[in-house]
Amino acid sequence: MSATPQPPSVTAGLDAWLSYLEALHPSEIDLGLERIQAVAQRLGIAPGQAKVITVAGTNGKGSTVRYLETMLRAAGYVTGVYISPHLVDYEERVRINAQQLDAQYHVEAFNAVEQARGDTSLTYFEFGTLAAFWLLQQQALDVWILEVGLGGRLDAVNCIAADVGVITSVGIDHVAFLGPDRESIAREKAGIFRPDKAAIIGEPDFPATVLAELRQRGIEPARVGRDFHYRRNADTETWDYVGRSSVLRQLPLPQLPLPNAATALKALEKLALPVSLQAIKQGLQTAREHGRLEFRPGSPNVLLDVAHNPHAATFLAEHIRSRFPNYTIMAVVGMLHDKDIRGTLAALAPVVGQWFFADLAGPRGAKALRLADEMAPGSVASVHTFSTVADAYQAACAEAQRESVETLVLVCGSFYTVSQIPQAE
């Protein structure tokens, strides 16, 4: 039997604390709110007068959070954001007014949680969520913007009741924890909604059975296609938003996904904090998220996106068709073995000219040969396999530069894949 890990000192570095968190609980994921609620109560976690927006969804959470952050900041509000996972550095998980906090702040927060938890066992995510809430509570914030880690109903973030709950999308992912079908997954995500609080659904095909269950709980969400609408204006770089209480014309087309911008605007309507049209436009224009439709022009052109399931891959393929219709696509892909590899690759296949598959390290990482084996029969795109993302990326860039036509190097398949690109350049 392994010895109980000992907590680092408050003077220890962030890496020491993260290693401790990883060793503390026998399971990486242990859904349920009882343990985290008990420790949150001991810590005195409460948003106070600050408004809280909680964002759940299979895909689109990160960009929706970013839209909310940039628009609210442009309106002069002080924002605190909690997201997960991070791409490169743990400090990415907490932002105060769009700025990361130094590592020592996280160490102090971890120490506070450690002192409060007693003998309550917490997972890595639960411990980090409580630490993030503790950090947000130290600031004089107007709005907390929280991204759900997994599902919603039993996710650690849901121990805080949101003034506005948002579901961006519902796709098949994390079936071992959320259920095998869209109805089960939607039900778990809808667990963030409260009967006396605002609820927003940006998923156009939300399961009717779950909507009926929500009505029985006294919840009537605002839904895309019924309570709010959006459309891109033909032959322009603008779009229109139509809600129940506001109509916004000729908005600037954002870099991040448009459906999530519309969902964020509906959330702002329900939040009941004044946000001017000028602030909305500024927020839309400045919203950027590393690894989400992140375009890097150059030689070669590069597009980074963390799409790692069929739902996200389908949206990514549509974006490529629209934005890069005549480009030859060199796809650098690394994935986790517990994802729907075949479905994800099938969604991307119609736009890919060459595949550059890479091994992902770690117990959940899939081998490049496994990705190649999952390709649909009859695929005409050439396939190359590599032992690292860096090698695959360098090979794709070299091939793109040799081509006489316009090319785009696409990097996708996992947060772990995209996170390695800065190190590979």
Short mmCIF file of C-alpha atoms in Angstrom, two decimals:
data_model
loop_
_atom_site.label_atom_id
_atom_site.label_comp_id
_atom_site.label_asym_id
_atom_site.label_seq_id
_atom_site.Cartn_x
_atom_site.Cartn_y
_atom_site.Cartn_z
CA MET A 1 0.00 0.00 0.00
CA SER A 2 1.46 3.34 -1.03
CA ALA A 3 2.20 5.97 1.60
CA THR A 4 -0.11 8.98 1.91
CA PRO A 5 1.48 11.87 0.02
CA GLN A 6 2.65 14.76 2.14
CA PRO A 7 1.59 18.30 1.21
CA PRO A 8 4.32 20.70 0.08
CA SER A 9 5.08 23.78 2.10
CA VAL A 10 3.63 27.16 1.20
CA THR A 11 7.10 28.12 -0.04
CA ALA A 12 7.24 25.17 -2.45
CA GLY A 13 6.87 25.82 -6.16
CA LEU A 14 3.77 25.29 -8.27
CA ASP A 15 5.14 22.08 -9.83
CA ALA A 16 5.50 20.50 -6.38
CA TRP A 17 1.89 21.29 -5.56
CA LEU A 18 0.59 19.98 -8.90
CA SER A 19 2.48 16.73 -8.35
CA TYR A 20 0.87 16.48 -4.91
CA LEU A 21 -2.60 17.05 -6.37
CA GLU A 22 -2.02 14.30 -8.92
CA ALA A 23 -1.09 11.80 -6.18
CA LEU A 24 -3.77 12.79 -3.69
CA HIS A 25 -6.87 10.98 -5.01
CA PRO A 26 -7.04 7.47 -6.48
CA SER A 27 -9.23 8.57 -9.41
CA GLU A 28 -8.63 11.33 -11.94
CA ILE A 29 -12.40 11.80 -12.19
CA ASP A 30 -14.81 11.20 -9.30
CA LEU A 31 -18.06 12.97 -10.05
CA GLY A 32 -20.17 14.27 -7.18
CA LEU A 33 -20.63 17.49 -5.23
CA GLU A 34 -20.72 16.39 -1.59
CA ARG A 35 -16.98 16.53 -0.95
CA ILE A 36 -16.30 19.79 -2.77
CA GLN A 37 -19.34 21.49 -1.22
CA ALA A 38 -18.14 20.55 2.25
CA VAL A 39 -14.68 22.03 1.68
CA ALA A 40 -16.11 25.11 -0.09
CA GLN A 41 -18.23 25.78 2.97
CA ARG A 42 -15.17 25.57 5.23
CA LEU A 43 -13.34 27.99 2.92
CA GLY A 44 -16.29 30.37 2.96
CA ILE A 45 -16.51 30.34 -0.84
CA ALA A 46 -19.25 32.68 -2.05
CA PRO A 47 -19.41 35.13 -4.97
CA GLY A 48 -20.99 37.79 -2.76
CA GLN A 49 -22.46 40.58 -4.88
CA ALA A 50 -20.73 39.36 -8.05
CA LYS A 51 -22.82 37.86 -10.84
CA VAL A 52 -21.98 34.28 -11.88
CA ILE A 53 -22.17 32.83 -15.41
CA THR A 54 -21.54 29.08 -15.75
CA VAL A 55 -20.87 27.68 -19.23
CA ALA A 56 -21.29 23.97 -20.05
CA GLY A 57 -21.26 22.13 -23.37
CA THR A 58 -19.50 19.47 -25.41
CA ASN A 59 -17.79 22.08 -27.55
CA GLY A 60 -17.70 25.87 -27.62
CA LYS A 61 -17.28 26.52 -23.91
CA GLY A 62 -13.90 28.24 -24.17
CA SER A 63 -14.87 30.64 -26.94
CA THR A 64 -18.17 31.51 -25.24
CA VAL A 65 -16.31 32.29 -22.02
CA ARG A 66 -13.86 34.46 -23.94
CA TYR A 67 -16.65 36.40 -25.68
CA LEU A 68 -18.32 37.08 -22.33
CA GLU A 69 -15.02 38.17 -20.83
CA THR A 70 -14.05 40.56 -23.64
CA MET A 71 -17.48 42.17 -23.94
CA LEU A 72 -17.90 42.64 -20.19
CA ARG A 73 -14.39 44.03 -19.84
CA ALA A 74 -15.01 46.44 -22.72
CA ALA A 75 -18.07 47.62 -20.78
CA GLY A 76 -15.87 48.39 -17.77
CA TYR A 77 -16.69 45.41 -15.54
CA VAL A 78 -14.07 43.57 -13.49
CA THR A 79 -14.11 39.91 -14.54
CA GLY A 80 -12.76 36.70 -13.10
CA VAL A 81 -12.54 33.58 -15.27
CA TYR A 82 -11.97 29.91 -14.46
CA ILE A 83 -11.35 27.48 -17.33
CA SER A 84 -9.97 23.98 -17.81
CA PRO A 85 -7.91 22.34 -19.04
CA HIS A 86 -4.93 24.55 -19.74
CA LEU A 87 -2.92 24.29 -22.95
CA VAL A 88 0.62 25.00 -21.78
CA ASP A 89 0.80 26.44 -18.26
CA TYR A 90 -1.45 25.77 -15.28
CA GLU A 91 -1.69 29.51 -14.65
CA GLU A 92 -3.94 29.78 -17.73
CA ARG A 93 -6.84 28.39 -15.68
CA VAL A 94 -7.54 31.60 -13.77
CA ARG A 95 -7.75 35.09 -15.28
CA ILE A 96 -8.48 38.36 -13.54
CA ASN A 97 -9.41 41.03 -16.10
CA ALA A 98 -7.96 38.74 -18.79
CA GLN A 99 -4.59 38.51 -17.00
CA GLN A 100 -3.12 35.32 -15.56
CA LEU A 101 -1.96 35.25 -11.97
CA ASP A 102 1.63 34.40 -11.05
CA ALA A 103 2.36 30.88 -9.85
CA GLN A 104 2.73 31.97 -6.22
CA TYR A 105 -0.92 33.00 -6.08
CA HIS A 106 -1.91 29.46 -7.07
CA VAL A 107 0.41 28.04 -4.42
CA GLU A 108 -1.25 30.19 -1.76
CA ALA A 109 -4.66 29.04 -2.95
CA PHE A 110 -3.63 25.38 -2.88
CA ASN A 111 -2.34 25.82 0.66
CA ALA A 112 -5.66 27.39 1.71
CA VAL A 113 -7.59 24.43 0.28
CA GLU A 114 -5.22 21.97 1.93
CA GLN A 115 -5.73 23.59 5.31
CA ALA A 116 -9.51 23.55 4.90
CA ARG A 117 -10.08 20.07 3.50
CA GLY A 118 -9.03 18.10 6.57
CA ASP A 119 -9.41 14.41 5.74
CA THR A 120 -11.73 15.04 2.76
CA SER A 121 -10.27 13.50 -0.37
CA LEU A 122 -10.32 15.71 -3.47
CA THR A 123 -9.46 14.95 -7.09
CA TYR A 124 -6.96 17.08 -9.01
CA PHE A 125 -9.82 18.94 -10.67
CA GLU A 126 -11.81 19.46 -7.47
CA PHE A 127 -8.75 20.75 -5.62
CA GLY A 128 -7.91 23.11 -8.49
CA THR A 129 -11.52 24.31 -8.77
CA LEU A 130 -11.67 25.21 -5.09
CA ALA A 131 -8.31 26.98 -5.38
CA ALA A 132 -9.62 28.94 -8.37
CA PHE A 133 -12.76 29.96 -6.47
CA TRP A 134 -10.60 31.03 -3.52
CA LEU A 135 -8.54 33.21 -5.88
CA LEU A 136 -11.63 34.77 -7.46
CA GLN A 137 -13.00 35.51 -4.03
CA GLN A 138 -9.89 37.53 -3.15
CA GLN A 139 -10.72 40.02 -5.91
CA ALA A 140 -13.41 42.71 -6.04
CA LEU A 141 -15.11 41.19 -9.08
CA ASP A 142 -18.29 42.20 -10.86
CA VAL A 143 -18.68 38.89 -12.69
CA TRP A 144 -17.42 35.32 -12.25
CA ILE A 145 -17.32 33.38 -15.55
CA LEU A 146 -16.92 29.64 -14.93
CA GLU A 147 -16.32 26.87 -17.45
CA VAL A 148 -17.64 23.42 -16.57
CA GLY A 149 -15.00 20.71 -16.76
CA LEU A 150 -17.13 17.61 -17.47
CA GLY A 151 -20.89 17.37 -17.87
CA GLY A 152 -22.52 19.78 -15.48
CA ARG A 153 -24.79 18.27 -12.85
CA LEU A 154 -22.00 16.60 -10.85
CA ASP A 155 -19.09 18.74 -12.02
CA ALA A 156 -17.16 20.54 -9.29
CA VAL A 157 -17.96 23.95 -10.83
CA ASN A 158 -21.66 23.32 -10.18
CA CYS A 159 -21.19 23.76 -6.43
CA ILE A 160 -21.65 27.48 -7.19
CA ALA A 161 -25.18 28.43 -8.28
CA ALA A 162 -25.02 30.50 -11.46
CA ASP A 163 -27.14 33.57 -12.14
CA VAL A 164 -26.99 32.56 -15.79
CA GLY A 165 -26.40 28.98 -16.90
CA VAL A 166 -25.32 28.37 -20.50
CA ILE A 167 -25.17 25.18 -22.60
CA THR A 168 -23.30 25.75 -25.84
CA SER A 169 -23.67 22.37 -27.57
CA VAL A 170 -24.43 18.70 -27.00
CA GLY A 171 -22.33 16.04 -28.70
CA ILE A 172 -21.19 12.51 -27.97
CA ASP A 173 -18.15 12.63 -25.68
CA HIS A 174 -17.12 11.28 -22.26
CA VAL A 175 -19.73 8.52 -22.58
CA ALA A 176 -18.26 6.56 -19.65
CA PHE A 177 -19.28 9.39 -17.32
CA LEU A 178 -22.16 11.17 -19.05
CA GLY A 179 -24.04 8.40 -20.82
CA PRO A 180 -24.12 6.80 -24.28
CA ASP A 181 -26.46 9.16 -26.14
CA ARG A 182 -27.24 12.87 -26.60
CA GLU A 183 -30.28 12.69 -24.33
CA SER A 184 -28.23 11.39 -21.39
CA ILE A 185 -25.45 13.90 -22.02
CA ALA A 186 -27.89 16.81 -22.37
CA ARG A 187 -29.52 15.82 -19.08
CA GLU A 188 -26.15 15.93 -17.29
CA LYS A 189 -25.27 19.32 -18.78
CA ALA A 190 -28.68 20.75 -17.89
CA GLY A 191 -27.86 20.05 -14.25
CA ILE A 192 -26.26 23.52 -14.07
CA PHE A 193 -29.69 25.15 -14.46
CA ARG A 194 -31.62 26.38 -11.40
CA PRO A 195 -35.40 27.00 -11.30
CA ASP A 196 -35.03 30.62 -10.19
CA LYS A 197 -32.14 31.54 -12.50
CA ALA A 198 -31.68 32.30 -16.20
CA ALA A 199 -30.90 29.43 -18.57
CA ILE A 200 -29.54 29.65 -22.14
CA ILE A 201 -29.26 26.84 -24.71
CA GLY A 202 -27.16 27.49 -27.82
CA GLU A 203 -27.63 23.93 -29.12
CA PRO A 204 -30.17 24.04 -31.99
CA ASP A 205 -31.16 20.36 -31.61
CA PHE A 206 -31.51 20.03 -27.85
CA PRO A 207 -33.36 16.81 -26.89
CA ALA A 208 -37.09 17.42 -26.41
CA THR A 209 -37.32 14.93 -23.56
CA VAL A 210 -34.80 16.91 -21.51
CA LEU A 211 -36.63 20.18 -22.27
CA ALA A 212 -39.80 18.58 -20.91
CA GLU A 213 -37.97 17.52 -17.77
CA LEU A 214 -36.67 21.07 -17.32
CA ARG A 215 -40.20 22.47 -17.57
CA GLN A 216 -41.27 20.09 -14.82
CA ARG A 217 -38.52 21.60 -12.68
CA GLY A 218 -39.81 25.10 -13.42
CA ILE A 219 -37.05 25.94 -15.92
CA GLU A 220 -37.81 27.39 -19.37
CA PRO A 221 -34.47 28.04 -21.12
CA ALA A 222 -33.96 30.68 -23.79
CA ARG A 223 -33.13 28.68 -26.92
CA VAL A 224 -31.37 29.48 -30.16
CA GLY A 225 -33.77 29.46 -33.08
CA ARG A 226 -36.71 30.33 -30.85
CA ASP A 227 -35.74 33.04 -28.36
CA PHE A 228 -32.68 34.36 -30.15
CA HIS A 229 -31.39 34.19 -33.72
CA TYR A 230 -28.29 35.12 -35.66
CA ARG A 231 -27.27 35.26 -39.30
CA ARG A 232 -24.20 36.22 -41.25
CA ASN A 233 -24.86 38.97 -43.76
CA ALA A 234 -24.17 37.91 -47.32
CA ASP A 235 -21.03 39.28 -48.98
CA THR A 236 -19.99 41.23 -45.86
CA GLU A 237 -17.89 40.69 -42.77
CA THR A 238 -20.87 41.46 -40.53
CA TRP A 239 -23.71 39.60 -38.83
CA ASP A 240 -27.00 40.34 -37.09
CA TYR A 241 -28.27 39.23 -33.69
CA VAL A 242 -31.97 39.19 -32.85
CA GLY A 243 -33.07 38.54 -29.29
CA ARG A 244 -36.28 39.04 -27.38
CA SER A 245 -35.17 42.38 -25.94
CA SER A 246 -32.51 43.55 -28.38
CA VAL A 247 -31.73 43.60 -32.10
CA LEU A 248 -28.13 44.26 -33.08
CA ARG A 249 -27.31 44.86 -36.75
CA GLN A 250 -24.01 44.92 -38.62
CA LEU A 251 -21.91 43.42 -35.86
CA PRO A 252 -18.27 42.68 -36.75
CA LEU A 253 -17.67 39.06 -37.70
CA PRO A 254 -15.50 37.52 -34.94
CA GLN A 255 -12.55 35.18 -35.30
CA LEU A 256 -14.01 32.61 -32.93
CA PRO A 257 -17.17 30.59 -33.79
CA LEU A 258 -20.20 32.74 -34.57
CA PRO A 259 -22.82 30.49 -32.86
CA ASN A 260 -21.02 30.95 -29.55
CA ALA A 261 -20.96 34.73 -30.00
CA ALA A 262 -24.75 34.71 -30.34
CA THR A 263 -25.09 32.49 -27.27
CA ALA A 264 -22.84 34.85 -25.29
CA LEU A 265 -24.96 37.83 -26.32
CA LYS A 266 -28.10 36.07 -25.07
CA ALA A 267 -26.33 35.38 -21.77
CA LEU A 268 -25.53 39.09 -21.47
CA GLU A 269 -29.20 39.92 -22.08
CA LYS A 270 -30.16 37.68 -19.17
CA LEU A 271 -27.36 38.89 -16.91
CA ALA A 272 -29.04 42.29 -16.63
CA LEU A 273 -25.83 44.31 -16.54
CA PRO A 274 -25.74 47.24 -18.99
CA VAL A 275 -23.40 46.58 -21.91
CA SER A 276 -23.24 49.15 -24.70
CA LEU A 277 -23.23 48.37 -28.42
CA GLN A 278 -19.72 49.82 -28.60
CA ALA A 279 -18.53 47.40 -25.88
CA ILE A 280 -20.18 44.47 -27.67
CA LYS A 281 -18.47 45.33 -30.94
CA GLN A 282 -15.10 45.83 -29.24
CA GLY A 283 -15.44 42.54 -27.39
CA LEU A 284 -16.32 40.64 -30.55
CA GLN A 285 -13.36 42.09 -32.42
CA THR A 286 -10.83 41.35 -29.68
CA ALA A 287 -11.96 37.86 -28.64
CA ARG A 288 -9.14 35.38 -29.24
CA GLU A 289 -8.56 31.94 -27.74
CA HIS A 290 -5.30 30.02 -28.10
CA GLY A 291 -5.94 26.77 -29.93
CA ARG A 292 -9.50 27.55 -31.04
CA LEU A 293 -9.69 28.45 -34.73
CA GLU A 294 -6.36 30.16 -34.17
CA PHE A 295 -5.02 31.22 -37.55
CA ARG A 296 -1.34 32.03 -37.95
CA PRO A 297 -0.60 33.49 -41.37
CA GLY A 298 2.86 32.89 -42.77
CA SER A 299 4.88 30.41 -44.71
CA PRO A 300 3.16 28.08 -44.22
CA ASN A 301 -0.23 29.22 -43.00
CA VAL A 302 -1.23 27.38 -39.81
CA LEU A 303 -4.60 26.77 -38.16
CA LEU A 304 -4.73 25.43 -34.58
CA ASP A 305 -7.92 23.96 -33.14
CA VAL A 306 -8.48 21.62 -30.22
CA ALA A 307 -11.32 19.73 -31.96
CA HIS A 308 -11.24 16.19 -30.53
CA ASN A 309 -14.66 14.69 -31.25
CA PRO A 310 -16.93 14.34 -34.32
CA HIS A 311 -19.13 17.30 -33.34
CA ALA A 312 -16.18 19.70 -33.13
CA ALA A 313 -14.47 18.17 -36.18
CA THR A 314 -17.60 18.71 -38.29
CA PHE A 315 -17.68 22.39 -37.33
CA LEU A 316 -13.94 22.69 -38.04
CA ALA A 317 -14.35 21.13 -41.49
CA GLU A 318 -17.16 23.57 -42.30
CA HIS A 319 -14.98 26.47 -41.16
CA ILE A 320 -12.15 25.31 -43.45
CA ARG A 321 -14.52 24.99 -46.42
CA SER A 322 -15.76 28.52 -45.83
CA ARG A 323 -12.50 30.25 -44.92
CA PHE A 324 -9.96 28.26 -46.99
CA PRO A 325 -11.96 26.84 -49.91
CA ASN A 326 -9.08 26.42 -52.36
CA TYR A 327 -6.32 25.38 -49.97
CA THR A 328 -4.61 22.02 -49.75
CA ILE A 329 -4.84 20.91 -46.11
CA MET A 330 -1.95 19.19 -44.32
CA ALA A 331 -3.52 17.81 -41.13
CA VAL A 332 -1.32 17.17 -38.08
CA VAL A 333 -3.40 15.01 -35.75
CA GLY A 334 -2.75 13.43 -32.36
CA MET A 335 -5.59 12.01 -30.25
CA LEU A 336 -6.42 10.23 -27.02
CA HIS A 337 -7.35 6.58 -27.42
CA ASP A 338 -10.64 6.94 -25.50
CA LYS A 339 -12.05 9.44 -28.00
CA ASP A 340 -14.12 8.62 -31.09
CA ILE A 341 -11.10 8.55 -33.39
CA ARG A 342 -12.85 7.08 -36.40
CA GLY A 343 -15.75 9.53 -36.24
CA THR A 344 -13.47 12.52 -35.77
CA LEU A 345 -11.23 11.61 -38.70
CA ALA A 346 -14.24 10.87 -40.91
CA ALA A 347 -15.61 14.36 -40.24
CA LEU A 348 -12.30 15.95 -41.25
CA ALA A 349 -11.50 13.65 -44.18
CA PRO A 350 -13.40 15.59 -46.90
CA VAL A 351 -11.15 18.65 -46.46
CA VAL A 352 -7.78 16.94 -45.79
CA GLY A 353 -5.18 16.44 -48.53
CA GLN A 354 -2.48 14.75 -46.44
CA TRP A 355 -2.46 13.29 -42.91
CA PHE A 356 0.46 13.62 -40.52
CA PHE A 357 -0.46 11.42 -37.55
CA ALA A 358 1.53 11.66 -34.31
CA ASP A 359 1.83 9.53 -31.19
CA LEU A 360 0.58 11.17 -28.01
CA ALA A 361 2.50 10.32 -24.86
CA GLY A 362 0.91 9.18 -21.61
CA PRO A 363 -1.48 6.37 -20.71
CA ARG A 364 -4.39 7.89 -22.67
CA GLY A 365 -2.36 8.79 -25.76
CA ALA A 366 -3.12 6.96 -29.01
CA LYS A 367 -0.37 5.81 -31.34
CA ALA A 368 -0.10 7.26 -34.83
CA LEU A 369 -0.53 3.79 -36.33
CA ARG A 370 -3.84 3.46 -34.47
CA LEU A 371 -5.03 6.69 -36.08
CA ALA A 372 -3.97 5.44 -39.50
CA ASP A 373 -5.85 2.17 -38.92
CA GLU A 374 -9.02 4.12 -38.09
CA MET A 375 -9.11 5.81 -41.48
CA ALA A 376 -12.18 4.95 -43.52
CA PRO A 377 -11.57 2.49 -46.39
CA GLY A 378 -11.04 4.14 -49.72
CA SER A 379 -9.42 7.31 -48.41
CA VAL A 380 -7.27 8.88 -51.12
CA ALA A 381 -5.29 11.22 -48.85
CA SER A 382 -1.71 10.16 -48.18
CA VAL A 383 -0.85 9.16 -44.61
CA HIS A 384 2.39 9.70 -42.69
CA THR A 385 3.07 8.60 -39.11
CA PHE A 386 5.45 10.09 -36.54
CA SER A 387 6.51 9.41 -32.97
CA THR A 388 6.04 13.01 -31.81
CA VAL A 389 3.79 15.96 -32.60
CA ALA A 390 6.87 18.09 -33.21
CA ASP A 391 8.12 15.72 -35.92
CA ALA A 392 4.70 15.54 -37.57
CA TYR A 393 4.33 19.31 -37.51
CA GLN A 394 7.77 19.95 -38.99
CA ALA A 395 7.14 17.41 -41.75
CA ALA A 396 3.76 18.96 -42.57
CA CYS A 397 5.28 22.46 -42.71
CA ALA A 398 8.07 21.24 -44.99
CA GLU A 399 5.57 19.54 -47.31
CA ALA A 400 3.36 22.65 -47.36
CA GLN A 401 6.30 24.81 -48.42
CA ARG A 402 7.08 22.42 -51.27
CA GLU A 403 3.57 22.63 -52.68
CA SER A 404 2.94 25.00 -55.59
CA VAL A 405 -0.68 25.64 -54.50
CA GLU A 406 -2.00 27.46 -51.44
CA THR A 407 -1.63 25.29 -48.38
CA LEU A 408 -2.75 25.25 -44.77
CA VAL A 409 -1.22 23.22 -41.96
CA LEU A 410 -4.05 22.19 -39.66
CA VAL A 411 -3.19 21.01 -36.12
CA CYS A 412 -6.00 19.35 -34.17
CA GLY A 413 -7.22 16.26 -32.33
CA SER A 414 -6.50 17.13 -28.71
CA PHE A 415 -5.53 19.86 -26.27
CA TYR A 416 -2.32 17.86 -25.82
CA THR A 417 -1.56 18.06 -29.55
CA VAL A 418 -2.13 21.79 -29.91
CA SER A 419 -0.22 22.57 -26.70
CA GLN A 420 2.98 21.22 -28.23
CA ILE A 421 3.04 23.53 -31.22
CA PRO A 422 4.68 26.52 -29.49
CA GLN A 423 7.47 24.15 -28.42
CA ALA A 424 7.80 22.81 -31.96
CA GLU A 425 8.22 26.18 -33.67
#
